[in-house]
Amino acid sequence: MVDIFYPLQWIADKLTYEVFGIAPDTHLGASVNFIIYDVMKIFILLAFMIFVVSYIRTYITPEKSRKILGGKKGLHYHLLASMIGVVTPFCSCSSVPIFIGFVESGVPLGVTFSFLITSPLVNEAAIAALWATLGLEATLIYVISGILLGVLAGYLIGLLKMEKYVADFVYKVKVGDQSKKPEELNIMERAAIAYDSVKDIVGKVWIYVIIGVTLGGIFHGYAPEGILAKYAGKGNPFAVPIAVAIGVPLYSNIMAMIPIVESLIGKGLPVGTALAFLMAVNGISLPEIIILKKVLKNELIGAFVLIMTISIIFTGYLFNIIL
Amino acid sequence: MKIEILGTGCAKCKKTKEIIEKVLKETGVEAEVVKVEDVEKILNYGVMVTPAVVVDGDLKTVGKTPDEKEVRKWISQ
């Protein structure tokens, strides 16, 4: 298959070995080449993915979603909720209003959770960075397992009948009339919104990308070959739970983590363990739990964290077996 | 005129307030600018994604920071 990113590698090689005059086969050469190549590739894919997803997003608002999902039970609605979660904007500041809005319109708790779980886990920025660093196959696996994780964990939470562990005030909130919406958008306006999101998100994450790529580049160039295969390889049954246990409390920008994880994989960390780690970092975070505490009682938060942790560990093992 | 900015305190909400205040200053229009941070009140307007802007009880925009041109249009009506 033709590598469409070949020109980037060519530019990275030219810059590293000719313009900067660093000898190939040196630690410095390997690091600098890694950094230049990754930075270009991540930013190109980032701009592309954010534009595409933001454009689609102008058609799927949470207001529409809650209407579609209201009062619906069944596994396929978990799947739908989870997929809506992929394209819906989800900054932690919107999680509370969206949660209440869903519950108020009769979306079952489990279906609401399917949405809440997948939404931060699978987003356009993470997809772009994963695609740039780990390739299309690992990215698809991450996206599909992120969606399935939302479906299954949400379904389990639904089975547990934990409705009484939602804060009481949530059931009293009346969401105002949403029929009166701002005027319909034309293609140019949608494109303008998508372009704004590109500027907005890239403006926010670029520094994390640079930090992550730099650390990843240093590790790539200087760490001994196969160092992680030796200690955290598939032969170590504790590697996945340990990776998840590190990832859960670690609140770090996913955009910084991905290039670091890329370099870890290069030194022998199994892809399944790496993806489980990224899911733990992205899917369960302390700030998000603190925000959700406003609307959920401790029992439900506990169930959520427990179910997520176990499913992520399971996902990690599964990938290490099949990949 | 009463302009309400609905938002739970994210960066975009602050930016929305800045833009509105800038336009008000430039045009000399008198208006009371209020930030609504209570989730219940925000939802009462039917808003789930912030920032949103309400002018005299009328919902103008949801889920994005408005630009100066839009703000001018709202306050001139």
PDB file of N, CA and C in Angstrom, chain A residues 216-300:
ATOM      1  N   GLY A 216       8.118  11.794  23.984  1.00  0.00           N
ATOM      2  CA  GLY A 216       8.110  10.542  23.227  1.00  0.00           C
ATOM      3  C   GLY A 216       9.359  10.417  22.372  1.00  0.00           C
ATOM      4  N   GLY A 217       9.765  11.513  21.749  1.00  0.00           N
ATOM      5  CA  GLY A 217      10.947  11.515  20.886  1.00  0.00           C
ATOM      6  C   GLY A 217      12.214  11.196  21.658  1.00  0.00           C
ATOM      7  N   ILE A 218      12.333  11.773  22.848  1.00  0.00           N
ATOM      8  CA  ILE A 218      13.515  11.506  23.669  1.00  0.00           C
ATOM      9  C   ILE A 218      13.560  10.016  24.043  1.00  0.00           C
ATOM     10  N   PHE A 219      12.394   9.494  24.465  1.00  0.00           N
ATOM     11  CA  PHE A 219      12.330   8.083  24.844  1.00  0.00           C
ATOM     12  C   PHE A 219      12.661   7.198  23.649  1.00  0.00           C
ATOM     13  N   HIS A 220      12.096   7.584  22.478  1.00  0.00           N
ATOM     14  CA  HIS A 220      12.318   6.826  21.254  1.00  0.00           C
ATOM     15  C   HIS A 220      13.806   6.756  20.897  1.00  0.00           C
ATOM     16  N   GLY A 221      14.481   7.877  21.039  1.00  0.00           N
ATOM     17  CA  GLY A 221      15.881   7.929  20.629  1.00  0.00           C
ATOM     18  C   GLY A 221      16.832   7.305  21.633  1.00  0.00           C
ATOM     19  N   TYR A 222      16.515   7.426  22.914  1.00  0.00           N
ATOM     20  CA  TYR A 222      17.515   7.083  23.917  1.00  0.00           C
ATOM     21  C   TYR A 222      17.258   5.805  24.720  1.00  0.00           C
ATOM     22  N   ALA A 223      15.967   5.397  24.813  1.00  0.00           N
ATOM     23  CA  ALA A 223      15.702   4.201  25.631  1.00  0.00           C
ATOM     24  C   ALA A 223      16.184   2.960  24.893  1.00  0.00           C
ATOM     25  N   PRO A 224      16.712   1.987  25.620  1.00  0.00           N
ATOM     26  CA  PRO A 224      17.210   0.764  24.968  1.00  0.00           C
ATOM     27  C   PRO A 224      16.077   0.020  24.257  1.00  0.00           C
ATOM     28  N   GLU A 225      16.416  -0.599  23.141  1.00  0.00           N
ATOM     29  CA  GLU A 225      15.432  -1.379  22.391  1.00  0.00           C
ATOM     30  C   GLU A 225      14.819  -2.464  23.270  1.00  0.00           C
ATOM     31  N   GLY A 226      13.531  -2.633  23.151  1.00  0.00           N
ATOM     32  CA  GLY A 226      12.874  -3.764  23.809  1.00  0.00           C
ATOM     33  C   GLY A 226      12.808  -3.694  25.323  1.00  0.00           C
ATOM     34  N   ILE A 227      13.124  -2.533  25.886  1.00  0.00           N
ATOM     35  CA  ILE A 227      13.152  -2.422  27.345  1.00  0.00           C
ATOM     36  C   ILE A 227      11.799  -2.752  27.974  1.00  0.00           C
ATOM     37  N   LEU A 228      10.708  -2.284  27.305  1.00  0.00           N
ATOM     38  CA  LEU A 228       9.390  -2.519  27.888  1.00  0.00           C
ATOM     39  C   LEU A 228       8.874  -3.927  27.611  1.00  0.00           C
ATOM     40  N   ALA A 229       9.325  -4.498  26.497  1.00  0.00           N
ATOM     41  CA  ALA A 229       8.916  -5.868  26.192  1.00  0.00           C
ATOM     42  C   ALA A 229       9.384  -6.783  27.321  1.00  0.00           C
ATOM     43  N   LYS A 230      10.530  -6.430  27.862  1.00  0.00           N
ATOM     44  CA  LYS A 230      11.132  -7.247  28.904  1.00  0.00           C
ATOM     45  C   LYS A 230      10.310  -7.189  30.196  1.00  0.00           C
ATOM     46  N   TYR A 231       9.909  -5.956  30.589  1.00  0.00           N
ATOM     47  CA  TYR A 231       9.243  -5.825  31.889  1.00  0.00           C
ATOM     48  C   TYR A 231       7.720  -5.765  31.805  1.00  0.00           C
ATOM     49  N   ALA A 232       7.196  -5.179  30.720  1.00  0.00           N
ATOM     50  CA  ALA A 232       5.740  -4.995  30.648  1.00  0.00           C
ATOM     51  C   ALA A 232       5.144  -5.714  29.448  1.00  0.00           C
ATOM     52  N   GLY A 233       5.833  -6.730  28.971  1.00  0.00           N
ATOM     53  CA  GLY A 233       5.374  -7.454  27.788  1.00  0.00           C
ATOM     54  C   GLY A 233       4.180  -8.340  28.068  1.00  0.00           C
ATOM     55  N   LYS A 234       3.795  -9.092  27.031  1.00  0.00           N
ATOM     56  CA  LYS A 234       2.614  -9.935  27.173  1.00  0.00           C
ATOM     57  C   LYS A 234       2.813 -11.027  28.220  1.00  0.00           C
ATOM     58  N   GLY A 235       4.081 -11.363  28.490  1.00  0.00           N
ATOM     59  CA  GLY A 235       4.359 -12.412  29.460  1.00  0.00           C
ATOM     60  C   GLY A 235       4.041 -11.997  30.897  1.00  0.00           C
ATOM     61  N   ASN A 236       3.908 -10.707  31.123  1.00  0.00           N
ATOM     62  CA  ASN A 236       3.624 -10.239  32.473  1.00  0.00           C
ATOM     63  C   ASN A 236       2.123 -10.028  32.654  1.00  0.00           C
ATOM     64  N   PRO A 237       1.446 -10.913  33.399  1.00  0.00           N
ATOM     65  CA  PRO A 237      -0.012 -10.808  33.511  1.00  0.00           C
ATOM     66  C   PRO A 237      -0.468  -9.579  34.294  1.00  0.00           C
ATOM     67  N   PHE A 238       0.443  -8.960  35.040  1.00  0.00           N
ATOM     68  CA  PHE A 238       0.035  -7.801  35.837  1.00  0.00           C
ATOM     69  C   PHE A 238       0.174  -6.491  35.068  1.00  0.00           C
ATOM     70  N   ALA A 239       0.775  -6.551  33.871  1.00  0.00           N
ATOM     71  CA  ALA A 239       1.058  -5.314  33.144  1.00  0.00           C
ATOM     72  C   ALA A 239      -0.216  -4.519  32.840  1.00  0.00           C
ATOM     73  N   VAL A 240      -1.293  -5.223  32.397  1.00  0.00           N
ATOM     74  CA  VAL A 240      -2.523  -4.509  32.046  1.00  0.00           C
ATOM     75  C   VAL A 240      -3.166  -3.844  33.268  1.00  0.00           C
ATOM     76  N   PRO A 241      -3.424  -4.599  34.361  1.00  0.00           N
ATOM     77  CA  PRO A 241      -4.013  -3.932  35.533  1.00  0.00           C
ATOM     78  C   PRO A 241      -3.139  -2.800  36.067  1.00  0.00           C
ATOM     79  N   ILE A 242      -1.822  -2.990  36.021  1.00  0.00           N
ATOM     80  CA  ILE A 242      -0.953  -1.918  36.521  1.00  0.00           C
ATOM     81  C   ILE A 242      -1.073  -0.681  35.632  1.00  0.00           C
ATOM     82  N   ALA A 243      -1.079  -0.901  34.303  1.00  0.00           N
ATOM     83  CA  ALA A 243      -1.206   0.224  33.381  1.00  0.00           C
ATOM     84  C   ALA A 243      -2.520   0.973  33.629  1.00  0.00           C
ATOM     85  N   VAL A 244      -3.612   0.215  33.857  1.00  0.00           N
ATOM     86  CA  VAL A 244      -4.913   0.844  34.101  1.00  0.00           C
ATOM     87  C   VAL A 244      -4.903   1.559  35.457  1.00  0.00           C
ATOM     88  N   ALA A 245      -4.300   0.923  36.453  1.00  0.00           N
ATOM     89  CA  ALA A 245      -4.236   1.537  37.779  1.00  0.00           C
ATOM     90  C   ALA A 245      -3.444   2.843  37.748  1.00  0.00           C
ATOM     91  N   ILE A 246      -2.451   2.921  36.857  1.00  0.00           N
ATOM     92  CA  ILE A 246      -1.709   4.181  36.718  1.00  0.00           C
ATOM     93  C   ILE A 246      -2.569   5.191  35.967  1.00  0.00           C
ATOM     94  N   GLY A 247      -3.308   4.687  34.956  1.00  0.00           N
ATOM     95  CA  GLY A 247      -4.064   5.587  34.069  1.00  0.00           C
ATOM     96  C   GLY A 247      -5.273   6.236  34.715  1.00  0.00           C
ATOM     97  N   VAL A 248      -5.957   5.515  35.609  1.00  0.00           N
ATOM     98  CA  VAL A 248      -7.202   6.050  36.172  1.00  0.00           C
ATOM     99  C   VAL A 248      -6.990   7.366  36.940  1.00  0.00           C
ATOM    100  N   PRO A 249      -6.083   7.397  37.935  1.00  0.00           N
ATOM    101  CA  PRO A 249      -5.931   8.664  38.657  1.00  0.00           C
ATOM    102  C   PRO A 249      -5.155   9.707  37.860  1.00  0.00           C
ATOM    103  N   LEU A 250      -4.448   9.257  36.831  1.00  0.00           N
ATOM    104  CA  LEU A 250      -3.614  10.182  36.063  1.00  0.00           C
ATOM    105  C   LEU A 250      -4.503  11.075  35.217  1.00  0.00           C
ATOM    106  N   TYR A 251      -4.584  12.329  35.574  1.00  0.00           N
ATOM    107  CA  TYR A 251      -5.370  13.229  34.753  1.00  0.00           C
ATOM    108  C   TYR A 251      -4.399  14.004  33.900  1.00  0.00           C
ATOM    109  N   SER A 252      -4.290  13.531  32.687  1.00  0.00           N
ATOM    110  CA  SER A 252      -3.329  14.189  31.836  1.00  0.00           C
ATOM    111  C   SER A 252      -3.997  14.397  30.507  1.00  0.00           C
ATOM    112  N   ASN A 253      -3.519  15.392  29.777  1.00  0.00           N
ATOM    113  CA  ASN A 253      -4.110  15.612  28.472  1.00  0.00           C
ATOM    114  C   ASN A 253      -3.782  14.444  27.561  1.00  0.00           C
ATOM    115  N   ILE A 254      -4.830  13.888  26.976  1.00  0.00           N
ATOM    116  CA  ILE A 254      -4.679  12.703  26.127  1.00  0.00           C
ATOM    117  C   ILE A 254      -3.763  13.007  24.940  1.00  0.00           C
ATOM    118  N   MET A 255      -3.751  14.258  24.495  1.00  0.00           N
ATOM    119  CA  MET A 255      -2.929  14.622  23.350  1.00  0.00           C
ATOM    120  C   MET A 255      -1.443  14.536  23.682  1.00  0.00           C
ATOM    121  N   ALA A 256      -1.108  14.693  24.953  1.00  0.00           N
ATOM    122  CA  ALA A 256       0.294  14.540  25.345  1.00  0.00           C
ATOM    123  C   ALA A 256       0.634  13.072  25.544  1.00  0.00           C
ATOM    124  N   MET A 257      -0.368  12.320  26.023  1.00  0.00           N
ATOM    125  CA  MET A 257      -0.112  10.913  26.335  1.00  0.00           C
ATOM    126  C   MET A 257       0.100  10.069  25.080  1.00  0.00           C
ATOM    127  N   ILE A 258      -0.648  10.377  24.009  1.00  0.00           N
ATOM    128  CA  ILE A 258      -0.605   9.497  22.840  1.00  0.00           C
ATOM    129  C   ILE A 258       0.791   9.371  22.216  1.00  0.00           C
ATOM    130  N   PRO A 259       1.501  10.494  21.938  1.00  0.00           N
ATOM    131  CA  PRO A 259       2.851  10.323  21.375  1.00  0.00           C
ATOM    132  C   PRO A 259       3.813   9.625  22.344  1.00  0.00           C
ATOM    133  N   ILE A 260       3.602   9.820  23.640  1.00  0.00           N
ATOM    134  CA  ILE A 260       4.454   9.122  24.613  1.00  0.00           C
ATOM    135  C   ILE A 260       4.201   7.621  24.512  1.00  0.00           C
ATOM    136  N   VAL A 261       2.897   7.272  24.461  1.00  0.00           N
ATOM    137  CA  VAL A 261       2.537   5.859  24.360  1.00  0.00           C
ATOM    138  C   VAL A 261       3.084   5.253  23.060  1.00  0.00           C
ATOM    139  N   GLU A 262       3.087   6.056  21.983  1.00  0.00           N
ATOM    140  CA  GLU A 262       3.648   5.574  20.720  1.00  0.00           C
ATOM    141  C   GLU A 262       5.096   5.127  20.924  1.00  0.00           C
ATOM    142  N   SER A 263       5.867   5.949  21.628  1.00  0.00           N
ATOM    143  CA  SER A 263       7.275   5.593  21.816  1.00  0.00           C
ATOM    144  C   SER A 263       7.411   4.392  22.745  1.00  0.00           C
ATOM    145  N   LEU A 264       6.462   4.249  23.691  1.00  0.00           N
ATOM    146  CA  LEU A 264       6.493   3.079  24.585  1.00  0.00           C
ATOM    147  C   LEU A 264       6.230   1.797  23.792  1.00  0.00           C
ATOM    148  N   ILE A 265       5.270   1.897  22.836  1.00  0.00           N
ATOM    149  CA  ILE A 265       4.978   0.721  22.005  1.00  0.00           C
ATOM    150  C   ILE A 265       6.213   0.351  21.178  1.00  0.00           C
ATOM    151  N   GLY A 266       6.900   1.399  20.704  1.00  0.00           N
ATOM    152  CA  GLY A 266       8.117   1.173  19.923  1.00  0.00           C
ATOM    153  C   GLY A 266       9.180   0.413  20.709  1.00  0.00           C
ATOM    154  N   LYS A 267       9.124   0.521  22.022  1.00  0.00           N
ATOM    155  CA  LYS A 267      10.107  -0.183  22.853  1.00  0.00           C
ATOM    156  C   LYS A 267       9.545  -1.468  23.436  1.00  0.00           C
ATOM    157  N   GLY A 268       8.431  -1.931  22.859  1.00  0.00           N
ATOM    158  CA  GLY A 268       7.970  -3.260  23.245  1.00  0.00           C
ATOM    159  C   GLY A 268       6.749  -3.322  24.138  1.00  0.00           C
ATOM    160  N   LEU A 269       6.095  -2.168  24.423  1.00  0.00           N
ATOM    161  CA  LEU A 269       4.856  -2.244  25.198  1.00  0.00           C
ATOM    162  C   LEU A 269       3.769  -2.802  24.281  1.00  0.00           C
ATOM    163  N   PRO A 270       3.054  -3.880  24.704  1.00  0.00           N
ATOM    164  CA  PRO A 270       2.028  -4.434  23.820  1.00  0.00           C
ATOM    165  C   PRO A 270       0.917  -3.403  23.546  1.00  0.00           C
ATOM    166  N   VAL A 271       0.375  -3.434  22.309  1.00  0.00           N
ATOM    167  CA  VAL A 271      -0.624  -2.447  21.906  1.00  0.00           C
ATOM    168  C   VAL A 271      -1.866  -2.502  22.807  1.00  0.00           C
ATOM    169  N   GLY A 272      -2.291  -3.712  23.205  1.00  0.00           N
ATOM    170  CA  GLY A 272      -3.467  -3.850  24.064  1.00  0.00           C
ATOM    171  C   GLY A 272      -3.274  -3.154  25.400  1.00  0.00           C
ATOM    172  N   THR A 273      -2.114  -3.358  25.987  1.00  0.00           N
ATOM    173  CA  THR A 273      -1.800  -2.704  27.258  1.00  0.00           C
ATOM    174  C   THR A 273      -1.799  -1.188  27.073  1.00  0.00           C
ATOM    175  N   ALA A 274      -1.232  -0.745  25.939  1.00  0.00           N
ATOM    176  CA  ALA A 274      -1.147   0.690  25.667  1.00  0.00           C
ATOM    177  C   ALA A 274      -2.539   1.297  25.494  1.00  0.00           C
ATOM    178  N   LEU A 275      -3.408   0.613  24.736  1.00  0.00           N
ATOM    179  CA  LEU A 275      -4.756   1.141  24.514  1.00  0.00           C
ATOM    180  C   LEU A 275      -5.554   1.160  25.820  1.00  0.00           C
ATOM    181  N   ALA A 276      -5.388   0.127  26.656  1.00  0.00           N
ATOM    182  CA  ALA A 276      -6.082   0.094  27.940  1.00  0.00           C
ATOM    183  C   ALA A 276      -5.641   1.270  28.804  1.00  0.00           C
ATOM    184  N   PHE A 277      -4.343   1.556  28.756  1.00  0.00           N
ATOM    185  CA  PHE A 277      -3.813   2.689  29.516  1.00  0.00           C
ATOM    186  C   PHE A 277      -4.447   4.006  29.045  1.00  0.00           C
ATOM    187  N   LEU A 278      -4.498   4.190  27.717  1.00  0.00           N
ATOM    188  CA  LEU A 278      -5.077   5.426  27.173  1.00  0.00           C
ATOM    189  C   LEU A 278      -6.557   5.551  27.527  1.00  0.00           C
ATOM    190  N   MET A 279      -7.269   4.422  27.480  1.00  0.00           N
ATOM    191  CA  MET A 279      -8.692   4.457  27.833  1.00  0.00           C
ATOM    192  C   MET A 279      -8.883   4.834  29.295  1.00  0.00           C
ATOM    193  N   ALA A 280      -8.013   4.319  30.153  1.00  0.00           N
ATOM    194  CA  ALA A 280      -8.117   4.640  31.573  1.00  0.00           C
ATOM    195  C   ALA A 280      -7.854   6.128  31.805  1.00  0.00           C
ATOM    196  N   VAL A 281      -6.852   6.671  31.095  1.00  0.00           N
ATOM    197  CA  VAL A 281      -6.539   8.095  31.255  1.00  0.00           C
ATOM    198  C   VAL A 281      -7.716   8.946  30.784  1.00  0.00           C
ATOM    199  N   ASN A 282      -8.285   8.547  29.650  1.00  0.00           N
ATOM    200  CA  ASN A 282      -9.292   9.365  28.985  1.00  0.00           C
ATOM    201  C   ASN A 282     -10.700   9.141  29.520  1.00  0.00           C
ATOM    202  N   GLY A 283     -11.012   7.903  29.890  1.00  0.00           N
ATOM    203  CA  GLY A 283     -12.390   7.550  30.216  1.00  0.00           C
ATOM    204  C   GLY A 283     -12.796   7.806  31.654  1.00  0.00           C
ATOM    205  N   ILE A 284     -11.846   7.739  32.558  1.00  0.00           N
ATOM    206  CA  ILE A 284     -12.166   7.979  33.959  1.00  0.00           C
ATOM    207  C   ILE A 284     -11.187   9.016  34.464  1.00  0.00           C
ATOM    208  N   SER A 285     -11.673  10.167  34.837  1.00  0.00           N
ATOM    209  CA  SER A 285     -10.733  11.144  35.369  1.00  0.00           C
ATOM    210  C   SER A 285     -11.332  11.807  36.596  1.00  0.00           C
ATOM    211  N   LEU A 286     -10.459  12.182  37.487  1.00  0.00           N
ATOM    212  CA  LEU A 286     -10.892  12.774  38.751  1.00  0.00           C
ATOM    213  C   LEU A 286     -11.740  14.036  38.547  1.00  0.00           C
ATOM    214  N   PRO A 287     -11.310  14.978  37.704  1.00  0.00           N
ATOM    215  CA  PRO A 287     -12.136  16.185  37.533  1.00  0.00           C
ATOM    216  C   PRO A 287     -13.545  15.854  37.030  1.00  0.00           C
ATOM    217  N   GLU A 288     -13.631  14.853  36.140  1.00  0.00           N
ATOM    218  CA  GLU A 288     -14.944  14.486  35.621  1.00  0.00           C
ATOM    219  C   GLU A 288     -15.804  13.896  36.737  1.00  0.00           C
ATOM    220  N   ILE A 289     -15.189  13.063  37.581  1.00  0.00           N
ATOM    221  CA  ILE A 289     -15.926  12.462  38.694  1.00  0.00           C
ATOM    222  C   ILE A 289     -16.425  13.549  39.651  1.00  0.00           C
ATOM    223  N   ILE A 290     -15.572  14.549  39.890  1.00  0.00           N
ATOM    224  CA  ILE A 290     -15.975  15.635  40.786  1.00  0.00           C
ATOM    225  C   ILE A 290     -17.186  16.374  40.211  1.00  0.00           C
ATOM    226  N   ILE A 291     -17.165  16.609  38.893  1.00  0.00           N
ATOM    227  CA  ILE A 291     -18.300  17.279  38.256  1.00  0.00           C
ATOM    228  C   ILE A 291     -19.555  16.410  38.334  1.00  0.00           C
ATOM    229  N   LEU A 292     -19.392  15.110  38.078  1.00  0.00           N
ATOM    230  CA  LEU A 292     -20.544  14.215  38.101  1.00  0.00           C
ATOM    231  C   LEU A 292     -21.125  14.039  39.508  1.00  0.00           C
ATOM    232  N   LYS A 293     -20.294  14.302  40.511  1.00  0.00           N
ATOM    233  CA  LYS A 293     -20.775  14.183  41.900  1.00  0.00           C
ATOM    234  C   LYS A 293     -21.936  15.127  42.183  1.00  0.00           C
ATOM    235  N   LYS A 294     -22.039  16.187  41.394  1.00  0.00           N
ATOM    236  CA  LYS A 294     -23.157  17.119  41.558  1.00  0.00           C
ATOM    237  C   LYS A 294     -24.488  16.440  41.267  1.00  0.00           C
ATOM    238  N   VAL A 295     -24.475  15.459  40.376  1.00  0.00           N
ATOM    239  CA  VAL A 295     -25.746  14.841  39.977  1.00  0.00           C
ATOM    240  C   VAL A 295     -25.856  13.370  40.361  1.00  0.00           C
ATOM    241  N   LEU A 296     -24.765  12.763  40.786  1.00  0.00           N
ATOM    242  CA  LEU A 296     -24.801  11.337  41.132  1.00  0.00           C
ATOM    243  C   LEU A 296     -24.412  11.133  42.587  1.00  0.00           C
ATOM    244  N   LYS A 297     -25.073  10.174  43.240  1.00  0.00           N
ATOM    245  CA  LYS A 297     -24.663   9.844  44.601  1.00  0.00           C
ATOM    246  C   LYS A 297     -23.465   8.887  44.553  1.00  0.00           C
ATOM    247  N   ASN A 298     -22.776   8.773  45.703  1.00  0.00           N
ATOM    248  CA  ASN A 298     -21.526   8.010  45.753  1.00  0.00           C
ATOM    249  C   ASN A 298     -21.655   6.576  45.249  1.00  0.00           C
ATOM    250  N   GLU A 299     -22.792   5.930  45.565  1.00  0.00           N
ATOM    251  CA  GLU A 299     -22.974   4.537  45.152  1.00  0.00           C
ATOM    252  C   GLU A 299     -22.882   4.403  43.634  1.00  0.00           C
ATOM    253  N   LEU A 300     -23.530   5.328  42.930  1.00  0.00           N
ATOM    254  CA  LEU A 300     -23.548   5.265  41.472  1.00  0.00           C
ATOM    255  C   LEU A 300     -22.182   5.615  40.891  1.00  0.00           C
TER     256      LEU A 300
END
